[in-house]
Coordinates of C-alpha atoms and ligand atoms in Angstrom, one line a residue:
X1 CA 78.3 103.6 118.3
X2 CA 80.6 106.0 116.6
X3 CA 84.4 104.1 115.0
X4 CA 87.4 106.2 114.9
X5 CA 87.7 107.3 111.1
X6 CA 90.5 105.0 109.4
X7 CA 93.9 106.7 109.5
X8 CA 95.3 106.9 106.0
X9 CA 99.0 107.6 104.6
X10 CA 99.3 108.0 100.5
X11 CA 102.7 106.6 99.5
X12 CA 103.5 108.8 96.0
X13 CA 101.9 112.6 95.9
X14 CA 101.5 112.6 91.8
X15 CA 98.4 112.4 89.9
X16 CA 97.0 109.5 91.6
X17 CA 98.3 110.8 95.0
X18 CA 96.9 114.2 94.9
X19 CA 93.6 113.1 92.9
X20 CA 93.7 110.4 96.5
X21 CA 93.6 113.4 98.6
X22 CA 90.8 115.3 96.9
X23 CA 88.8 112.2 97.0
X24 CA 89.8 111.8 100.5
X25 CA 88.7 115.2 102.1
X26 CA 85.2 115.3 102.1
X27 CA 85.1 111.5 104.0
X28 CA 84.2 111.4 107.7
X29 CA 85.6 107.6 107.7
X30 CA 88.9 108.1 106.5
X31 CA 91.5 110.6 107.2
X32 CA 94.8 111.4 105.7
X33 CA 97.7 111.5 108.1
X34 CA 100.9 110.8 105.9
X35 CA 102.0 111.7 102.7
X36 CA 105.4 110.3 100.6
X37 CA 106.9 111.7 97.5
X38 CA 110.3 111.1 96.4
X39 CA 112.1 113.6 98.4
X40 CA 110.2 113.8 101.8
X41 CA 106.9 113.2 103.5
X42 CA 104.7 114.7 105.9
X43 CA 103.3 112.7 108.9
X44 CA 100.4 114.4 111.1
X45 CA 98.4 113.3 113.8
X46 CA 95.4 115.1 112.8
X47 CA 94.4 115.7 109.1
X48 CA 96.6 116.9 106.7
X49 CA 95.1 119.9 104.1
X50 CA 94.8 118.7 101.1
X51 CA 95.3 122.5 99.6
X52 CA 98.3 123.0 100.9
X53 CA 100.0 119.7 100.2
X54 CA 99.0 120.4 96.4
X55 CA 100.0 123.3 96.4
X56 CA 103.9 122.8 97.8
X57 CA 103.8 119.6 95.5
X58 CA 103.6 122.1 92.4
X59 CA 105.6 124.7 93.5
X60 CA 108.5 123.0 95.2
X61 CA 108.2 119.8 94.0
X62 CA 107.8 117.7 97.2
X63 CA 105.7 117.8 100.3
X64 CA 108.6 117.6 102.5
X65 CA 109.0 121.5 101.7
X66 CA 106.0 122.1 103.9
X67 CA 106.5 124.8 106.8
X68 CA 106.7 123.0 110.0
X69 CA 106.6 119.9 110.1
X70 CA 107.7 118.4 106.2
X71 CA 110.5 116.6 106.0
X72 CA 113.1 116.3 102.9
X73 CA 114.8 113.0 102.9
X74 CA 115.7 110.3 100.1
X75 CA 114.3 107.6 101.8
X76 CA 111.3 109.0 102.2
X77 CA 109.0 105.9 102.8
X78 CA 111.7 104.2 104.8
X79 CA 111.1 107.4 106.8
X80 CA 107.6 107.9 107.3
X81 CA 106.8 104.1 107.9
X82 CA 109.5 104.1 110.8
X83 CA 107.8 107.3 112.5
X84 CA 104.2 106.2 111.8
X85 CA 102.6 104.6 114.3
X86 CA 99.1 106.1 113.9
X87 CA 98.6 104.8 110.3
X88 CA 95.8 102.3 109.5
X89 CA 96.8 101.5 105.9
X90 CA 98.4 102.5 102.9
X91 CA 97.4 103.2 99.3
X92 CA 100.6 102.8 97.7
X93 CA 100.4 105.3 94.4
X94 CA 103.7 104.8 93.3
X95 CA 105.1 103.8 90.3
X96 CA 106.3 100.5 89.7
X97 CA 109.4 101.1 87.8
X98 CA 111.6 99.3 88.4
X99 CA 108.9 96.6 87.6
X100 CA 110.5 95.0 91.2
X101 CA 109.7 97.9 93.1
X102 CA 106.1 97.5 94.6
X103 CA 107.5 94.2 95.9
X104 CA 110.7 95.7 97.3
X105 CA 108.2 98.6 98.8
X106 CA 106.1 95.6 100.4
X107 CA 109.2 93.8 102.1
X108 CA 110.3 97.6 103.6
X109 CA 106.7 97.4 105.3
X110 CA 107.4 93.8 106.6
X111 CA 110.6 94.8 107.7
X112 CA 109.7 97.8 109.7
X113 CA 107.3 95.8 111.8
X114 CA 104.3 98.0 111.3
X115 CA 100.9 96.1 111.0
X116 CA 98.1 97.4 109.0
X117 CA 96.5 97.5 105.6
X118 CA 98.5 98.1 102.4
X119 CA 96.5 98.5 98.8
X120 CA 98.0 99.1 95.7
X121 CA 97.0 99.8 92.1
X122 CA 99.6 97.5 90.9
X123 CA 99.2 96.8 87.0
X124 CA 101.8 93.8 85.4
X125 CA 101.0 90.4 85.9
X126 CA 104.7 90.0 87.0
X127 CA 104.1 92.2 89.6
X128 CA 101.9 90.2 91.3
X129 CA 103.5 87.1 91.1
X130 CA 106.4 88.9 92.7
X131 CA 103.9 89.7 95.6
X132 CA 102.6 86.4 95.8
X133 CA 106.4 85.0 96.8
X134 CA 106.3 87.0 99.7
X135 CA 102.4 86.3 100.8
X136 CA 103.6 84.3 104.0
X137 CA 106.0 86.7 104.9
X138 CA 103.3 89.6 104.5
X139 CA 101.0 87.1 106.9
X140 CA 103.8 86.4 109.4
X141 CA 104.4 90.1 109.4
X142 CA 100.2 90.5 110.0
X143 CA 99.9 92.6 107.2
X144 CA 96.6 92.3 105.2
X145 CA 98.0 93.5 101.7
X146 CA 95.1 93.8 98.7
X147 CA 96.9 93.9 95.7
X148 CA 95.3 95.2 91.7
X149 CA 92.6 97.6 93.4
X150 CA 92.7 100.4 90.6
X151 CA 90.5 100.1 87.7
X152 CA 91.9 97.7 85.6
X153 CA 93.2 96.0 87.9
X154 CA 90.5 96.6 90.0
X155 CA 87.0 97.6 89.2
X156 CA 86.3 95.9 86.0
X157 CA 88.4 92.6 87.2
X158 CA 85.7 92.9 90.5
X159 CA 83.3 93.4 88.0
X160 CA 83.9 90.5 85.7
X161 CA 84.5 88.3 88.9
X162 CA 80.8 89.2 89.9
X163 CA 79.7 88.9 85.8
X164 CA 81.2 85.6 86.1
X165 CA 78.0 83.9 88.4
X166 CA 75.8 83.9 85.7
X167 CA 77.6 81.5 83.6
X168 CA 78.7 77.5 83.9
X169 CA 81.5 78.1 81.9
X170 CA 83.6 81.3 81.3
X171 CA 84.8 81.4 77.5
X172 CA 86.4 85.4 77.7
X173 CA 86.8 88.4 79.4
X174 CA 88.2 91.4 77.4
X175 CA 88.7 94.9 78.8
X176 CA 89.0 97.6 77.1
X177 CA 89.6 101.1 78.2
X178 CA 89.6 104.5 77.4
X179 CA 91.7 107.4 79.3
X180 CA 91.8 110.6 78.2
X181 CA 93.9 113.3 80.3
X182 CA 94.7 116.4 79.3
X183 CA 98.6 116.5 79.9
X184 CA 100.7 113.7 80.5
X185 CA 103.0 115.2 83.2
X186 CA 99.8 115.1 85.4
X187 CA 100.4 111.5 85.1
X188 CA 104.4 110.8 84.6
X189 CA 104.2 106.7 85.9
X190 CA 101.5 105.9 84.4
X191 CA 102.2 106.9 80.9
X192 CA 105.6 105.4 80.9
X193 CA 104.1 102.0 81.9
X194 CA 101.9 102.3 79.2
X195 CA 104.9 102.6 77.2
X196 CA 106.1 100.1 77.9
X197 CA 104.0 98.0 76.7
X198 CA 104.0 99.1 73.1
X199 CA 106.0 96.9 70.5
X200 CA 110.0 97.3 70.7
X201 CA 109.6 99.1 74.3
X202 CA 109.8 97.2 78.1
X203 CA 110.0 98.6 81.6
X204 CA 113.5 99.5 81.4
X205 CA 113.6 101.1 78.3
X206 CA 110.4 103.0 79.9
X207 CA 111.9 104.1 82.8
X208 CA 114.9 105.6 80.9
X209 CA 113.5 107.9 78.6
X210 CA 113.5 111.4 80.2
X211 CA 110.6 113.8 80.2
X212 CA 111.6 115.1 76.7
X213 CA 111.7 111.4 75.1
X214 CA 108.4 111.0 76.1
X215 CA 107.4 114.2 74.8
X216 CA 108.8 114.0 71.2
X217 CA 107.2 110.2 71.5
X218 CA 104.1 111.3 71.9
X219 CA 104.5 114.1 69.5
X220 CA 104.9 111.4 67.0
X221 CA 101.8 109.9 67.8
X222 CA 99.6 113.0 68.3
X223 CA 99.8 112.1 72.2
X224 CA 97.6 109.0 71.6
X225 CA 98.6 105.6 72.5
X226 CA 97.4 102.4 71.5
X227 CA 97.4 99.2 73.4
X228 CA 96.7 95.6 72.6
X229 CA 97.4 92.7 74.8
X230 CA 98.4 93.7 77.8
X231 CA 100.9 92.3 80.5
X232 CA 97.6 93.0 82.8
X233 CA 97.2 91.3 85.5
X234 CA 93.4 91.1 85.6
X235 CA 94.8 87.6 84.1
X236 CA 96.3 86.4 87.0
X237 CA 93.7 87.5 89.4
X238 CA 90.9 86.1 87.8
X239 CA 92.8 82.6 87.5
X240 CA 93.9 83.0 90.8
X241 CA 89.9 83.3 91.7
X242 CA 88.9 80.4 90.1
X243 CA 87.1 82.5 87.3
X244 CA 88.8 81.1 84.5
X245 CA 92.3 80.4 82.8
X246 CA 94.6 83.6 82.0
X247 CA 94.9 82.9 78.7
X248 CA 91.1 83.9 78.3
X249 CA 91.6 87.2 79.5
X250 CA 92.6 89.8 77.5
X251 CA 93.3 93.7 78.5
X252 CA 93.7 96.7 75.8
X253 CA 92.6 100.3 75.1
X254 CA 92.9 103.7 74.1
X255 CA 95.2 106.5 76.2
X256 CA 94.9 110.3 74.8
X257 CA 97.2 112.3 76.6
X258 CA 96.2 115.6 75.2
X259 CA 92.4 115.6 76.0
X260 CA 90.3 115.0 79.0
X261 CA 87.6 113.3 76.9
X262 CA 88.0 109.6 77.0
X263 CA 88.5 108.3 73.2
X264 CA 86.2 105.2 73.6
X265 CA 83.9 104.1 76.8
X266 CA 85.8 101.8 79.0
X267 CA 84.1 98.7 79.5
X268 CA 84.4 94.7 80.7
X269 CA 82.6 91.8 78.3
X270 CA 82.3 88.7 80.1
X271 CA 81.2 85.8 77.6
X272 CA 80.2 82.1 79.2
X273 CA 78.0 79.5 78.6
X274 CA 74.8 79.4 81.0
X275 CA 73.7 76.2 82.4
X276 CA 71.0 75.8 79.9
X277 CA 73.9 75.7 77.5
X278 CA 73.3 79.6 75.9
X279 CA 76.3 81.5 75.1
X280 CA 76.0 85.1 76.5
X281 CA 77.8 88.4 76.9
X282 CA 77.4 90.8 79.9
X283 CA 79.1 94.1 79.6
X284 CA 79.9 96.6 82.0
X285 CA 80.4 99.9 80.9
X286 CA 81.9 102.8 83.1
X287 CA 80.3 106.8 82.6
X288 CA 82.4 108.4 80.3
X289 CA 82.6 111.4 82.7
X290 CA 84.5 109.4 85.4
X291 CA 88.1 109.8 85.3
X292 CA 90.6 107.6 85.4
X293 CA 91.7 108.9 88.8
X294 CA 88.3 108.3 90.2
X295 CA 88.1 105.1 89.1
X296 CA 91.2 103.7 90.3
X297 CA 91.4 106.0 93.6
X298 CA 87.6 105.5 94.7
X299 CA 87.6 101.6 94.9
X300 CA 91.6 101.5 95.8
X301 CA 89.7 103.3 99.7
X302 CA 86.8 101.1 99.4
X303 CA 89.4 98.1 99.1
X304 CA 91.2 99.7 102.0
X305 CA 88.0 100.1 104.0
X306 CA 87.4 96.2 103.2
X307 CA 91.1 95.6 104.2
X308 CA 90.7 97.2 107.5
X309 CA 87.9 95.2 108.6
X310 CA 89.7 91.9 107.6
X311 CA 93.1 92.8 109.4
X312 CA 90.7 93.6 112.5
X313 CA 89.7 90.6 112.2
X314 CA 92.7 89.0 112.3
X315 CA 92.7 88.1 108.5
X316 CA 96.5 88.8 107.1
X317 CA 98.2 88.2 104.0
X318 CA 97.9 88.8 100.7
X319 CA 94.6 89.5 98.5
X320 CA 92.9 90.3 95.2
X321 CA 90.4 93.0 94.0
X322 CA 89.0 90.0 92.8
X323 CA 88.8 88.0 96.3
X324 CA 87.4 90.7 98.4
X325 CA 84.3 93.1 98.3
X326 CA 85.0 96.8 98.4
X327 CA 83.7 99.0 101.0
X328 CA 82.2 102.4 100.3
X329 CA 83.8 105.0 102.3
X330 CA 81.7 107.9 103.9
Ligands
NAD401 P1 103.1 109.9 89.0 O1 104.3 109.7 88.2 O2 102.1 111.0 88.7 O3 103.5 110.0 90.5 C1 104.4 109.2 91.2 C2 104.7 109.7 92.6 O4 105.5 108.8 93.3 C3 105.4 111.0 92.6 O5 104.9 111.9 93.6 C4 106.8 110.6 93.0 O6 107.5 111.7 93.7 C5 106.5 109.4 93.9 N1 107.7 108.5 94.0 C6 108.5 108.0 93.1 N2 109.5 107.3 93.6 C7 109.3 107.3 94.9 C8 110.0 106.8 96.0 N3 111.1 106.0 95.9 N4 109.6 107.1 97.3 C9 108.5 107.8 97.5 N5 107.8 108.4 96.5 C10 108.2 108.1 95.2 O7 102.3 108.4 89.0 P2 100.8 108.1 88.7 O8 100.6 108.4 87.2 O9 99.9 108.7 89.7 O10 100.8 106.5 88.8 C11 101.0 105.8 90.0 C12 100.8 104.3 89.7 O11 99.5 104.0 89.5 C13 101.6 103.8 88.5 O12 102.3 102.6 88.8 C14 100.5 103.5 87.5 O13 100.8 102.4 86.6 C15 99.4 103.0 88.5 N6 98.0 103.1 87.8 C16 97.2 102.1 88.0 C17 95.9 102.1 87.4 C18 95.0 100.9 87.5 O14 93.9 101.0 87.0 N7 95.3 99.8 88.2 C19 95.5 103.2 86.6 C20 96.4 104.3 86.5 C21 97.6 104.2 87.2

């Protein structure tokens, strides 16, 4: 029996976006028919080049520069999801700044009356909880909405969530990461968010600094940043799970923005006590040569590829990277 592959729009075109697209090309199950930045989209019926998108992103500065059928408007998403009707899901790579802004994407979506998958790569706790106000409405609306599907969120919370079996009793998950890129512009929201986590800084003070703010920031700290207890929400979705309490779950790490090398070996320790009462530590350690990108791009598709099958199922509402099993995508 041969399946129709999964049609795919990416909402936000920059370093997650376009990394979402390379990953995407090679895959016979997935295609990608849309595309979002800020200033326009592009909406296909067959699949999009990857190349070319790239290429008009860098030069022009938004997809909706692209000969023929791009389309510059303000309201991009609003847009897109009004003309798409051929899209199967969306991994939403957007930032989330304002920290309200995932949400407010999610109740555009409910709005518009479109059904389907959406996936995001969301990272505050508060972000979620703002997502799980809405969970009826995203069920009402039969949307089957997997939220924290990244990395962390994401593949080391999934990975701590399986960890977790071995034990009676879970005493402490701590994730620690490494990213190493080698200029920050490649990743503009992410970078800020990280930001704003650091002492004296919050999402709004974040989200105002311009591009040369950031810069003479970073100068300042040799373009590394440092981060220690998180507002992650691998907290919530592990409590939310059943795994254990938030407050046992702690999230930090290590961002150069100036090298592609990752400055330590991004990893998950789960510690519990095992039935025969021994205290133990699994860890889970990702190759240093992934990239960030690939690690929160490839399991945000295989969460879409789960999400699909759910919503075909009937199954709507709102989810975890913790909750569901990720698909691989071929
Ligand atoms: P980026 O700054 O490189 O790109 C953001 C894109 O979104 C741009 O193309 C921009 O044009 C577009 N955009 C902004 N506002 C828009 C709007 N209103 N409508 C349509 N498009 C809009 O971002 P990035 O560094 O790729 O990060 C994206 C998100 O992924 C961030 O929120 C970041 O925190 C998150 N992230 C999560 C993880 C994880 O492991 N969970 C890891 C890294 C990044």
């Amino acid at each position: 029996m041969t399946t129709l592959p999964i049609k795919v729009g990416v909402l936000g075109f920059g370093g997650l976006g376009q990394a979402a697209a390379r990953i995407l090309a090679p895959k016979s199950e997935m295609v990608m028919v849309a595309v979002a930045d800020k200033q326009g989209y592009v909406l296909n019926e067959t699949v999009l080049d990857e190349d070319l998108l790239i290429s008009t992103y860098h030069h022009q500065g938004s997809v909706g520069y692209i000969e023929s059928f791009g389309i510059l408007s303000n309201k991009s998403i609003e847009d897109l999801v009004a003309k798409a009707n051929n899209v199967d899901g969306y991994f939403l790579a957007l930032p989330n700044l304002p920290n309200t802004f995932m949400a407010e994407v999610a109740k555009k979506f409910i709005q518009s009356g479109w059904q389907g998958v959406l996936v995001d790569a969301l990272k505050r706790t508060s972000a979620v909880e703002q997502l799980l106000e809405i969970q009826n409405d995203l069920a009402k609306a039969g949307i089957t909405y997997l939220t924290g599907c990244g990395a962390t969120p994401g593949l080391l919370t999934a990975a701590a969530a399986i960890a977790a079996q071995s034990y009676a009793e879970i005493h402490g998950v701590k994730i620690t990461f490494g990213v190493g890129i080698a200029n920050w512009e490649a990743y503009r929201a992410t970078i800020r968010e990280d930001i704003a986590h650091l002492p004296g800084y919050d999402v709004e003070k974040a989200k105002a600094m311009s591009d040369a703010e950031v810069e003479a920031f970073l100068d300042e700290t040799n373009g590394i940043l440092t981060l220690e207890n998180m507002e992650h929400a691998d907290d919530i979705i592990l409590e939310l799970a059943g795994i254990c309490d938030r407050d046992r779950v702690s999230v930090g790490g290590v961002v150069d923005t100036r090298n592609p090398k990752k400055p330590l070996s991004t990893n998950v320790q789960i510690t519990g006590r095992t039935f025969e009462g021994k205290i133990s530590t699994h860890t889970f350690t990702l190759g240093d040569e992934t990239s960030m990108a690939a690690n929160v791009c490839g399991p945000a598709f295989g969460y879409l590829k789960a999400g699909v099958s759910l919503h075909r199922r009937g199954i709507y509402g709102l989810f975890s990277c913790a909750e569901v099993m990720p698909q691989f995508v071929r």
